[in-house]
Coordinates of N, CA and C and ligand atoms in Angstrom, one line a residue:
M999 N 3.2 -19.8 -43.6 CA 3.6 -19.5 -42.2 C 4.6 -18.3 -42.2
S1000 N 4.5 -17.5 -41.2 CA 5.3 -16.3 -41.2 C 6.8 -16.7 -40.8
V1001 N 7.7 -15.9 -41.4 CA 9.1 -16.1 -41.1 C 9.4 -15.9 -39.6
V1002 N 8.6 -15.1 -39.0 CA 8.8 -14.8 -37.6 C 8.1 -15.7 -36.6
Q1003 N 7.5 -16.8 -37.2 CA 6.8 -17.8 -36.4 C 7.6 -18.3 -35.1
P1004 N 8.9 -18.6 -35.3 CA 9.7 -19.0 -34.1 C 9.7 -17.9 -33.0
L1005 N 9.7 -16.7 -33.5 CA 9.7 -15.6 -32.5 C 8.3 -15.5 -31.8
L1006 N 7.3 -15.7 -32.6 CA 5.9 -15.7 -32.0 C 5.8 -16.8 -31.0
D1007 N 6.4 -18.0 -31.2 CA 6.4 -19.1 -30.3 C 7.2 -18.6 -29.0
L1008 N 8.3 -18.0 -29.2 CA 9.1 -17.5 -28.1 C 8.3 -16.4 -27.3
Q1009 N 7.7 -15.6 -28.1 CA 6.9 -14.5 -27.4 C 5.8 -15.1 -26.5
E1010 N 5.2 -16.1 -27.0 CA 4.1 -16.8 -26.3 C 4.6 -17.3 -24.9
I1011 N 5.7 -17.9 -25.0 CA 6.3 -18.5 -23.7 C 6.8 -17.3 -22.8
D1012 N 7.3 -16.3 -23.5 CA 7.8 -15.1 -22.7 C 6.6 -14.4 -22.0
G1013 N 5.5 -14.4 -22.7 CA 4.2 -13.9 -22.1 C 3.8 -14.6 -20.9
R1014 N 3.9 -16.0 -21.0 CA 3.6 -16.8 -19.8 C 4.5 -16.5 -18.6
I1015 N 5.8 -16.4 -19.0 CA 6.9 -16.1 -18.0 C 6.6 -14.8 -17.3
R1016 N 6.3 -13.8 -18.1 CA 5.9 -12.5 -17.5 C 4.8 -12.5 -16.5
D1017 N 3.7 -13.2 -16.9 CA 2.6 -13.4 -16.1 C 2.9 -14.1 -14.8
L1018 N 3.7 -15.1 -14.9 CA 4.1 -15.9 -13.7 C 5.0 -15.0 -12.8
Q1019 N 5.9 -14.3 -13.4 CA 6.8 -13.5 -12.6 C 6.0 -12.4 -11.9
R1020 N 5.0 -11.8 -12.6 CA 4.2 -10.8 -11.9 C 3.4 -11.4 -10.7
E1021 N 2.9 -12.5 -11.0 CA 2.1 -13.2 -9.9 C 3.0 -13.5 -8.7
L1022 N 4.2 -13.9 -9.0 CA 5.2 -14.3 -7.9 C 5.5 -13.0 -7.1
K1023 N 5.6 -11.9 -7.8 CA 5.9 -10.6 -7.2 C 4.7 -10.1 -6.3
D1024 N 3.5 -10.4 -6.8 CA 2.3 -9.9 -6.1 C 2.0 -10.7 -4.9
I1025 N 2.3 -12.0 -4.8 CA 1.9 -12.8 -3.7 C 2.3 -12.3 -2.3
P1026 N 3.6 -11.9 -2.1 CA 3.9 -11.3 -0.8 C 3.1 -10.1 -0.4
Q1027 N 2.8 -9.2 -1.4 CA 2.0 -8.1 -1.2 C 0.6 -8.4 -0.8
R1028 N 0.1 -9.4 -1.5 CA -1.3 -9.9 -1.1 C -1.4 -10.5 0.3
K1029 N -0.3 -11.1 0.7 CA -0.2 -11.7 2.1 C -0.3 -10.6 3.1
V1030 N 0.5 -9.5 2.8 CA 0.5 -8.3 3.7 C -0.9 -7.7 3.8
Q1031 N -1.6 -7.6 2.6 CA -2.9 -7.1 2.6 C -3.9 -7.9 3.4
E1032 N -3.7 -9.2 3.3 CA -4.6 -10.1 4.1 C -4.4 -9.9 5.6
Q1033 N -3.1 -9.8 6.0 CA -2.8 -9.5 7.5 C -3.4 -8.2 7.9
E1034 N -3.4 -7.2 7.0 CA -3.9 -5.9 7.4 C -5.4 -5.9 7.6
R1035 N -6.1 -6.9 7.0 CA -7.5 -7.0 7.2 C -7.8 -7.2 8.7
L1036 N -6.9 -7.7 9.5 CA -7.1 -8.0 10.9 C -6.9 -6.8 11.8
S1037 N -6.4 -5.7 11.2 CA -6.1 -4.6 12.1 C -7.3 -4.0 12.8
G1038 N -8.5 -4.0 12.1 CA -9.7 -3.5 12.7 C -10.1 -4.4 13.9
A1039 N -10.0 -5.7 13.8 CA -10.4 -6.6 14.9 C -9.4 -6.5 16.0
R1040 N -8.1 -6.3 15.7 CA -7.1 -6.1 16.7 C -7.3 -4.9 17.5
E1041 N -7.6 -3.8 16.8 CA -7.9 -2.5 17.5 C -9.1 -2.6 18.4
A1042 N -10.2 -3.3 17.9 CA -11.4 -3.4 18.7 C -11.1 -4.2 20.0
L1043 N -10.2 -5.2 19.9 CA -9.9 -6.0 21.1 C -9.1 -5.1 22.0
A1044 N -8.1 -4.4 21.5 CA -7.3 -3.5 22.4 C -8.1 -2.5 23.1
R1045 N -9.1 -1.9 22.4 CA -10.0 -1.0 23.0 C -10.8 -1.6 24.1
A1046 N -11.4 -2.8 23.9 CA -12.2 -3.5 24.9 C -11.3 -3.8 26.1
Q1047 N -10.1 -4.3 25.9 CA -9.1 -4.6 27.0 C -8.8 -3.3 27.8
A1048 N -8.7 -2.2 27.1 CA -8.4 -1.0 27.8 C -9.6 -0.6 28.7
E1049 N -10.8 -0.7 28.2 CA -12.0 -0.4 28.9 C -12.1 -1.3 30.2
L1050 N -11.8 -2.6 30.0 CA -11.9 -3.5 31.1 C -10.9 -3.1 32.2
K1051 N -9.7 -2.8 31.7 CA -8.6 -2.4 32.7 C -9.1 -1.1 33.5
N1052 N -9.6 -0.2 32.8 CA -10.1 1.0 33.5 C -11.2 0.7 34.5
A1053 N -12.1 -0.2 34.1 CA -13.2 -0.5 35.0 C -12.7 -1.2 36.2
Q1054 N -11.7 -2.1 36.1 CA -11.1 -2.8 37.2 C -10.3 -1.8 38.1
L1055 N -9.6 -0.8 37.4 CA -8.9 0.2 38.2 C -9.9 1.0 39.1
R1056 N -11.0 1.3 38.6 CA -12.0 2.1 39.3 C -12.5 1.3 40.6
V1057 N -12.7 0.0 40.4 CA -13.1 -0.8 41.5 C -11.9 -0.8 42.6
N1058 N -10.7 -1.0 42.1 CA -9.6 -1.0 43.0 C -9.4 0.3 43.8
E1059 N -9.6 1.4 43.1 CA -9.4 2.7 43.7 C -10.5 2.9 44.8
V1060 N -11.7 2.5 44.6 CA -12.7 2.6 45.6 C -12.4 1.7 46.8
E1061 N -11.9 0.5 46.5 CA -11.6 -0.4 47.5 C -10.5 0.2 48.4
L1062 N -9.5 0.9 47.8 CA -8.5 1.5 48.6 C -9.1 2.6 49.5
E1063 N -10.0 3.4 49.0 CA -10.6 4.4 49.8 C -11.4 3.8 51.0
V1064 N -12.1 2.7 50.8 CA -12.8 2.0 51.8 C -11.8 1.5 52.9
K1065 N -10.7 0.9 52.4 CA -9.8 0.3 53.3 C -9.1 1.4 54.2
A1066 N -8.8 2.5 53.6 CA -8.2 3.7 54.3 C -9.1 4.1 55.4
R1067 N -10.4 4.2 55.1 CA -11.3 4.7 56.2 C -11.6 3.6 57.3
R1068 N -11.5 2.3 56.9 CA -11.7 1.3 57.9 C -10.4 1.4 58.9
D1069 N -9.3 1.6 58.3 CA -8.0 1.7 59.1 C -8.1 2.9 60.1
K1070 N -8.7 3.9 59.5 CA -8.8 5.2 60.3 C -9.8 4.9 61.5
I1071 N -10.9 4.2 61.2 CA -11.9 4.0 62.3 C -11.2 3.1 63.4
Q1072 N -10.4 2.1 62.9 CA -9.8 1.2 63.9 C -8.8 2.0 64.8
S1073 N -8.1 2.9 64.1 CA -7.1 3.7 64.9 C -7.9 4.6 65.9
L1074 N -9.0 5.2 65.4 CA -9.8 6.1 66.3 C -10.3 5.3 67.5
K1075 N -10.7 4.1 67.3 CA -11.3 3.3 68.4 C -10.2 2.9 69.4
Q1076 N -9.0 2.6 68.9 CA -7.9 2.4 69.8 C -7.6 3.6 70.7
N1077 N -7.6 4.7 70.1 CA -7.3 6.0 70.8 C -8.4 6.3 71.8
Q1078 N -9.7 5.9 71.4 CA -10.9 6.3 72.2 C -10.7 5.6 73.6
A1079 N -10.1 4.4 73.6 CA -10.0 3.7 74.9 C -9.1 4.5 75.9
T1080 N -8.3 5.4 75.4 CA -7.4 6.1 76.3 C -7.9 7.5 76.7
L1081 N -9.1 7.8 76.2 CA -9.7 9.1 76.5 C -10.1 9.3 77.9
K1082 N -10.1 10.5 78.4 CA -10.4 10.7 79.9 C -11.8 11.2 80.0
T1083 N -12.3 12.1 79.1 CA -13.6 12.7 79.4 C -14.7 12.1 78.4
N1084 N -15.9 12.2 78.9 CA -17.0 11.7 78.1 C -17.2 12.5 76.9
K1085 N -16.9 13.8 77.0 CA -17.1 14.8 75.9 C -16.1 14.4 74.7
E1086 N -14.9 14.1 75.1 CA -13.9 13.6 74.1 C -14.4 12.3 73.4
F1087 N -14.9 11.4 74.2 CA -15.4 10.2 73.7 C -16.5 10.4 72.7
Q1088 N -17.4 11.3 73.0 CA -18.5 11.7 72.0 C -18.0 12.2 70.7
I1089 N -17.0 13.1 70.8 CA -16.4 13.7 69.6 C -15.8 12.6 68.7
F1090 N -15.2 11.6 69.3 CA -14.6 10.5 68.5 C -15.8 9.7 67.9
N1091 N -16.9 9.5 68.7 CA -18.0 8.7 68.1 C -18.6 9.4 66.9
L1092 N -18.7 10.8 67.0 CA -19.2 11.5 65.8 C -18.3 11.4 64.6
E1093 N -17.0 11.4 64.9 CA -16.0 11.3 63.8 C -16.1 9.9 63.1
I1094 N -16.2 8.9 64.0 CA -16.4 7.5 63.5 C -17.6 7.4 62.7
A1095 N -18.7 8.0 63.1 CA -20.0 7.9 62.4 C -19.9 8.5 61.1
K1096 N -19.2 9.7 61.0 CA -19.0 10.4 59.8 C -18.3 9.6 58.8
I1097 N -17.2 8.9 59.3 CA -16.4 8.1 58.4 C -17.2 6.9 57.9
E1098 N -18.0 6.3 58.8 CA -18.8 5.2 58.4 C -19.8 5.6 57.3
G1099 N -20.3 6.8 57.4 CA -21.2 7.3 56.3 C -20.4 7.4 55.0
E1100 N -19.2 7.8 55.1 CA -18.3 7.9 53.8 C -18.1 6.5 53.3
I1101 N -17.9 5.5 54.2 CA -17.7 4.2 53.7 C -18.9 3.6 53.0
D1102 N -20.1 3.9 53.5 CA -21.4 3.5 52.8 C -21.4 4.1 51.4
N1103 N -21.1 5.3 51.3 CA -21.0 6.0 50.1 C -20.1 5.3 49.1
Y1104 N -18.9 5.1 49.5 CA -17.9 4.4 48.7 C -18.3 3.0 48.3
E1105 N -18.9 2.3 49.2 CA -19.3 0.9 48.9 C -20.4 0.9 47.8
A1106 N -21.3 1.9 47.8 CA -22.3 2.0 46.8 C -21.6 2.3 45.4
R1107 N -20.6 3.1 45.4 CA -19.8 3.4 44.2 C -19.0 2.2 43.8
Q1108 N -18.6 1.4 44.8 CA -17.8 0.2 44.4 C -18.7 -0.8 43.7
L1109 N -20.0 -1.0 44.2 CA -20.9 -1.9 43.5 C -21.2 -1.4 42.1
A1110 N -21.3 -0.1 41.9 CA -21.6 0.4 40.6 C -20.4 0.2 39.7
A1111 N -19.2 0.4 40.2 CA -18.0 0.1 39.4 C -17.9 -1.3 39.1
M1112 N -18.3 -2.2 40.0 CA -18.2 -3.7 39.7 C -19.2 -4.1 38.6
D1113 N -20.3 -3.3 38.6 CA -21.3 -3.6 37.5 C -20.7 -3.3 36.1
D1114 N -19.8 -2.4 36.0 CA -19.2 -2.1 34.7 C -18.2 -3.1 34.3
V1115 N -17.6 -3.9 35.3 CA -16.6 -4.9 35.0 C -17.1 -6.0 34.2
I1116 N -18.3 -6.5 34.5 CA -18.9 -7.7 33.9 C -19.1 -7.5 32.4
P1117 N -19.9 -6.4 32.0 CA -20.1 -6.2 30.6 C -18.8 -6.0 29.8
A1118 N -17.8 -5.3 30.5 CA -16.5 -5.0 29.9 C -15.8 -6.3 29.6
K1119 N -15.9 -7.3 30.5 CA -15.3 -8.6 30.3 C -16.0 -9.3 29.1
H1120 N -17.3 -9.2 29.0 CA -18.0 -9.8 27.9 C -17.5 -9.2 26.5
R1121 N -17.3 -7.8 26.6 CA -16.9 -7.2 25.3 C -15.5 -7.7 24.9
V1122 N -14.6 -7.9 25.9 CA -13.3 -8.4 25.6 C -13.4 -9.8 25.0
A1123 N -14.3 -10.7 25.6 CA -14.4 -12.0 25.1 C -15.0 -12.0 23.7
E1124 N -15.9 -11.1 23.4 CA -16.5 -11.0 22.1 C -15.5 -10.6 21.1
A1125 N -14.7 -9.5 21.4 CA -13.7 -9.0 20.5 C -12.6 -10.0 20.2
D1126 N -12.3 -10.8 21.3 CA -11.3 -11.8 21.1 C -11.8 -12.9 20.2
A1127 N -13.0 -13.3 20.4 CA -13.6 -14.4 19.5 C -13.7 -13.9 18.0
K1128 N -14.0 -12.6 17.9 CA -14.1 -12.1 16.5 C -12.8 -12.1 15.8
L1129 N -11.8 -11.7 16.6 CA -10.4 -11.6 16.1 C -9.9 -13.1 15.7
K1130 N -10.2 -14.0 16.5 CA -9.8 -15.4 16.2 C -10.5 -15.9 15.0
E1131 N -11.8 -15.6 14.9 CA -12.6 -16.0 13.7 C -12.0 -15.4 12.4
E1132 N -11.7 -14.1 12.5 CA -11.1 -13.5 11.3 C -9.7 -14.0 11.0
Q1133 N -9.0 -14.3 12.1 CA -7.6 -14.8 11.9 C -7.7 -16.2 11.2
T1134 N -8.7 -17.0 11.5 CA -8.8 -18.3 10.9 C -9.1 -18.1 9.3
V1135 N -9.9 -17.1 9.0 CA -10.2 -16.9 7.6 C -8.9 -16.4 6.9
V1136 N -8.2 -15.5 7.5 CA -7.0 -14.9 6.9 C -5.9 -16.0 6.8
D1137 N -5.8 -16.9 7.8 CA -4.8 -18.0 7.8 C -5.1 -18.9 6.6
G1138 N -6.4 -19.1 6.3 CA -6.9 -19.9 5.2 C -6.4 -19.3 3.9
Y1139 N -6.6 -18.0 3.7 CA -6.2 -17.3 2.5 C -4.7 -17.3 2.3
I1140 N -4.0 -17.1 3.5 CA -2.5 -17.1 3.4 C -2.0 -18.5 3.0
A1141 N -2.6 -19.5 3.5 CA -2.2 -20.9 3.2 C -2.4 -21.1 1.7
E1142 N -3.6 -20.6 1.2 CA -3.9 -20.7 -0.3 C -2.8 -20.0 -1.1
L1143 N -2.4 -18.8 -0.6 CA -1.4 -18.0 -1.3 C -0.1 -18.7 -1.3
D1144 N 0.3 -19.3 -0.2 CA 1.5 -20.0 -0.1 C 1.5 -21.2 -1.1
A1145 N 0.4 -21.9 -1.1 CA 0.3 -23.0 -2.0 C 0.4 -22.6 -3.5
R1146 N -0.3 -21.4 -3.8 CA -0.2 -20.9 -5.1 C 1.3 -20.5 -5.4
L1147 N 2.0 -19.9 -4.4 CA 3.3 -19.5 -4.6 C 4.2 -20.7 -5.1
S1148 N 4.0 -21.8 -4.5 CA 4.9 -22.9 -4.9 C 4.5 -23.5 -6.2
V1149 N 3.2 -23.4 -6.6 CA 2.7 -23.8 -7.9 C 3.3 -22.9 -8.9
V1150 N 3.3 -21.6 -8.7 CA 3.8 -20.6 -9.6 C 5.3 -20.8 -9.8
Q1151 N 6.0 -21.1 -8.7 CA 7.5 -21.3 -8.8 C 7.7 -22.5 -9.7
G1152 N 7.0 -23.5 -9.6 CA 7.1 -24.7 -10.4 C 6.8 -24.4 -11.8
E1153 N 5.7 -23.7 -12.1 CA 5.3 -23.4 -13.5 C 6.4 -22.5 -14.1
L1154 N 6.9 -21.6 -13.3 CA 7.9 -20.7 -13.9 C 9.2 -21.4 -14.3
A1155 N 9.6 -22.3 -13.4 CA 10.8 -23.1 -13.7 C 10.6 -24.0 -15.0
A1156 N 9.4 -24.5 -15.1 CA 9.0 -25.3 -16.3 C 9.0 -24.4 -17.6
A1157 N 8.4 -23.3 -17.4 CA 8.3 -22.3 -18.6 C 9.7 -21.9 -19.0
E1158 N 10.6 -21.7 -18.1 CA 11.9 -21.2 -18.4 C 12.7 -22.3 -19.1
A1159 N 12.4 -23.6 -18.8 CA 13.0 -24.7 -19.4 C 12.5 -24.8 -20.9
V1160 N 11.2 -24.6 -21.0 CA 10.6 -24.6 -22.4 C 11.2 -23.5 -23.2
R1161 N 11.4 -22.3 -22.6 CA 11.9 -21.2 -23.4 C 13.3 -21.5 -24.0
V1162 N 14.1 -22.2 -23.2 CA 15.5 -22.5 -23.7 C 15.3 -23.3 -25.0
E1163 N 14.4 -24.2 -25.0 CA 14.2 -25.1 -26.2 C 13.6 -24.2 -27.4
V1164 N 12.6 -23.4 -27.1 CA 12.0 -22.6 -28.1 C 13.0 -21.6 -28.7
A1165 N 13.8 -21.1 -27.8 CA 14.8 -20.0 -28.3 C 15.8 -20.6 -29.3
K1166 N 16.0 -21.9 -29.2 CA 17.0 -22.5 -30.1 C 16.5 -22.5 -31.6
K1167 N 15.2 -22.4 -31.8 CA 14.7 -22.4 -33.1 C 14.7 -21.0 -33.8
V1168 N 15.1 -19.9 -33.0 CA 15.1 -18.6 -33.5 C 16.5 -18.2 -34.0
S1169 N 16.5 -17.6 -35.2 CA 17.8 -17.2 -35.8 C 18.5 -16.2 -34.9
P1170 N 19.8 -16.2 -34.8 CA 20.5 -15.3 -33.9 C 20.2 -13.8 -34.2
Q1171 N 20.0 -13.5 -35.5 CA 19.8 -12.1 -35.9 C 18.4 -11.6 -35.4
F1172 N 17.4 -12.5 -35.5 CA 16.1 -12.2 -35.0 C 16.1 -12.1 -33.5
M1173 N 16.8 -13.0 -32.9 CA 16.9 -13.1 -31.4 C 17.4 -11.8 -30.9
L1174 N 18.5 -11.3 -31.5 CA 19.2 -10.1 -31.0 C 18.2 -8.9 -31.0
Y1175 N 17.5 -8.8 -32.1 CA 16.5 -7.7 -32.3 C 15.4 -7.8 -31.3
Y1176 N 14.9 -9.0 -31.2 CA 13.8 -9.3 -30.2 C 14.2 -9.0 -28.8
E1177 N 15.3 -9.4 -28.4 CA 15.8 -9.3 -27.0 C 16.0 -7.8 -26.7
R1178 N 16.5 -7.1 -27.7 CA 16.8 -5.7 -27.4 C 15.5 -4.9 -27.2
L1179 N 14.5 -5.2 -28.0 CA 13.2 -4.5 -27.9 C 12.3 -5.0 -26.7
R1180 N 12.6 -6.2 -26.3 CA 11.7 -6.8 -25.3 C 11.6 -6.0 -24.0
S1181 N 12.7 -5.4 -23.6 CA 12.7 -4.7 -22.3 C 11.9 -3.4 -22.4
K1182 N 11.8 -2.9 -23.7 CA 11.1 -1.6 -23.9 C 9.7 -1.7 -24.3
R1183 N 9.4 -2.7 -25.1 CA 8.1 -2.8 -25.7 C 7.5 -4.2 -25.5
W1184 N 6.2 -4.3 -25.2 CA 5.6 -5.6 -25.1 C 4.2 -5.5 -25.6
P1185 N 3.7 -6.4 -26.5 CA 4.5 -7.5 -27.1 C 5.5 -6.9 -28.2
V1186 N 6.4 -7.7 -28.5 CA 7.5 -7.3 -29.5 C 7.1 -7.6 -30.9
V1187 N 6.4 -8.7 -31.1 CA 6.0 -9.1 -32.5 C 4.5 -8.9 -32.5
V1188 N 4.1 -8.1 -33.5 CA 2.6 -7.8 -33.6 C 2.2 -8.0 -35.1
S1189 N 0.9 -8.2 -35.2 CA 0.4 -8.4 -36.6 C 0.2 -7.0 -37.3
L1190 N 0.3 -7.1 -38.6 CA 0.0 -5.9 -39.4 C -1.5 -6.0 -39.8
G1191 N -2.2 -4.9 -39.4 CA -3.7 -5.0 -39.7 C -4.0 -4.9 -41.2
A1192 N -5.2 -5.3 -41.6 CA -5.6 -5.3 -43.0 C -5.4 -3.9 -43.6
D1193 N -5.6 -2.9 -42.7 CA -5.5 -1.5 -43.2 C -4.1 -1.0 -43.1
C1194 N -3.1 -1.9 -43.0 CA -1.7 -1.6 -42.9 C -1.3 -0.8 -41.6
V1195 N -2.1 -1.1 -40.6 CA -1.8 -0.5 -39.3 C -1.0 -1.4 -38.4
C1196 N 0.0 -0.8 -37.7 CA 0.8 -1.6 -36.7 C -0.1 -1.9 -35.5
N1197 N -0.3 -3.1 -35.2 CA -1.2 -3.5 -34.1 C -0.6 -3.3 -32.7
G1198 N 0.7 -2.7 -32.7 CA 1.3 -2.3 -31.5 C 1.1 -0.9 -31.1
C1199 N 1.4 0.0 -32.1 CA 1.3 1.5 -31.8 C 0.2 2.1 -32.7
H1200 N -0.4 1.4 -33.6 CA -1.6 1.8 -34.4 C -1.2 2.9 -35.5
L1201 N 0.1 2.9 -35.8 CA 0.5 3.8 -36.9 C 0.3 3.1 -38.2
V1202 N -0.3 3.9 -39.2 CA -0.4 3.4 -40.5 C 1.0 3.3 -41.2
Q1203 N 1.3 2.1 -41.7 CA 2.6 1.9 -42.3 C 2.6 2.3 -43.8
P1204 N 3.7 2.8 -44.3 CA 3.8 3.1 -45.7 C 3.5 1.7 -46.5
P1205 N 3.0 1.9 -47.8 CA 2.7 0.7 -48.6 C 4.0 -0.3 -48.7
S1206 N 5.1 0.3 -48.8 CA 6.3 -0.5 -49.0 C 6.5 -1.5 -47.8
V1207 N 6.2 -1.0 -46.6 CA 6.3 -1.9 -45.4 C 5.3 -3.0 -45.5
G1208 N 4.1 -2.7 -45.9 CA 3.1 -3.7 -46.1 C 3.5 -4.8 -47.1
Q1209 N 4.2 -4.3 -48.2 CA 4.7 -5.2 -49.2 C 5.7 -6.1 -48.6
M1210 N 6.6 -5.5 -47.9 CA 7.8 -6.3 -47.3 C 7.2 -7.4 -46.3
V1211 N 6.2 -7.0 -45.6 CA 5.6 -8.0 -44.6 C 5.0 -9.1 -45.4
R1212 N 4.3 -8.7 -46.4 CA 3.5 -9.7 -47.2 C 4.5 -10.7 -47.9
R1213 N 5.7 -10.1 -48.3 CA 6.7 -10.9 -49.0 C 7.2 -12.0 -48.0
N1214 N 7.2 -11.7 -46.8 CA 7.5 -12.7 -45.7 C 8.9 -13.3 -45.9
Q1215 N 9.9 -12.3 -46.1 CA 11.3 -12.9 -46.3 C 12.2 -12.5 -45.2
G1216 N 11.8 -11.5 -44.4 CA 12.8 -11.1 -43.3 C 12.1 -10.4 -42.2
L1217 N 12.9 -9.8 -41.4 CA 12.4 -9.0 -40.2 C 12.0 -7.6 -40.7
V1218 N 10.7 -7.3 -40.5 CA 10.2 -5.9 -40.9 C 9.7 -5.2 -39.7
P1219 N 10.5 -4.1 -39.3 CA 10.0 -3.4 -38.1 C 9.0 -2.3 -38.4
C1220 N 8.1 -2.0 -37.5 CA 7.2 -0.9 -37.6 C 8.0 0.4 -37.7
Q1221 N 7.6 1.4 -38.5 CA 8.3 2.6 -38.7 C 8.3 3.5 -37.5
M1222 N 7.3 3.3 -36.6 CA 7.2 4.1 -35.4 C 7.8 3.5 -34.2
C1223 N 7.3 2.3 -33.9 CA 7.6 1.7 -32.6 C 8.7 0.6 -32.7
G1224 N 9.0 0.2 -33.9 CA 10.1 -0.8 -34.0 C 9.7 -2.2 -33.8
R1225 N 8.4 -2.4 -33.5 CA 7.9 -3.8 -33.3 C 8.1 -4.6 -34.6
I1226 N 8.3 -5.9 -34.4 CA 8.4 -6.7 -35.6 C 7.0 -7.1 -36.1
L1227 N 6.8 -6.8 -37.4 CA 5.4 -7.0 -38.0 C 5.3 -8.3 -38.7
Y1228 N 4.2 -8.9 -38.6 CA 3.9 -10.1 -39.4 C 2.5 -10.1 -39.9
M1229 N 2.2 -10.9 -41.0 CA 0.9 -10.9 -41.5 C 0.2 -12.1 -40.9
A1230 N -1.0 -11.8 -40.3 CA -1.7 -12.9 -39.5 C -2.3 -13.9 -40.5
Ligands
ZN1416 ZN1 4.2 0.2 -34.3

């Protein structure tokens, strides 16, 4: 067994801790990405709502035009009662007939505008249903991510507790070297290949390094990357 076996055990648990920490860090980002998947459906709904609003506005505008002309006719008829000559009376009749023609015109436009409202309402309902459907799927994923988050937190706490125990078996001198290198290189402990190559940085080691590793008596670092070498 290699003298660095306790360090290999420590490295194994550190590897698990690294993976869990990375996953823990990724989960909030993955939740954001899930939410962003809804933006297309949200925009489609907003567009459909805007189109419906415009269609309703057109109906209302035409309605106002019709109402203004009906008011005008009423006012003309009231004035007509006070007229003195037949000629004046005829002029008012012509004016009223002209406005009634305009009203017919506007009412036809009103019907056309109302025809646009119904399909626009359908499109809003469709877009709303689509968004709700997608929201349900996304909510499902987010619930899974939240569940995974608490599992990972539990696994991380357990792994950290195991690490404390595993670390006790490592000599202080080895520990110091390992911890110093751990922030810069990963993995810290690597096997020395049969061709005397460091399996961390792939540099061929001098024969003396190979001999020291084979002797298995102490900590032998790679000449290039400083990783701790062992014979598999
Ligand atoms: Zn190396």
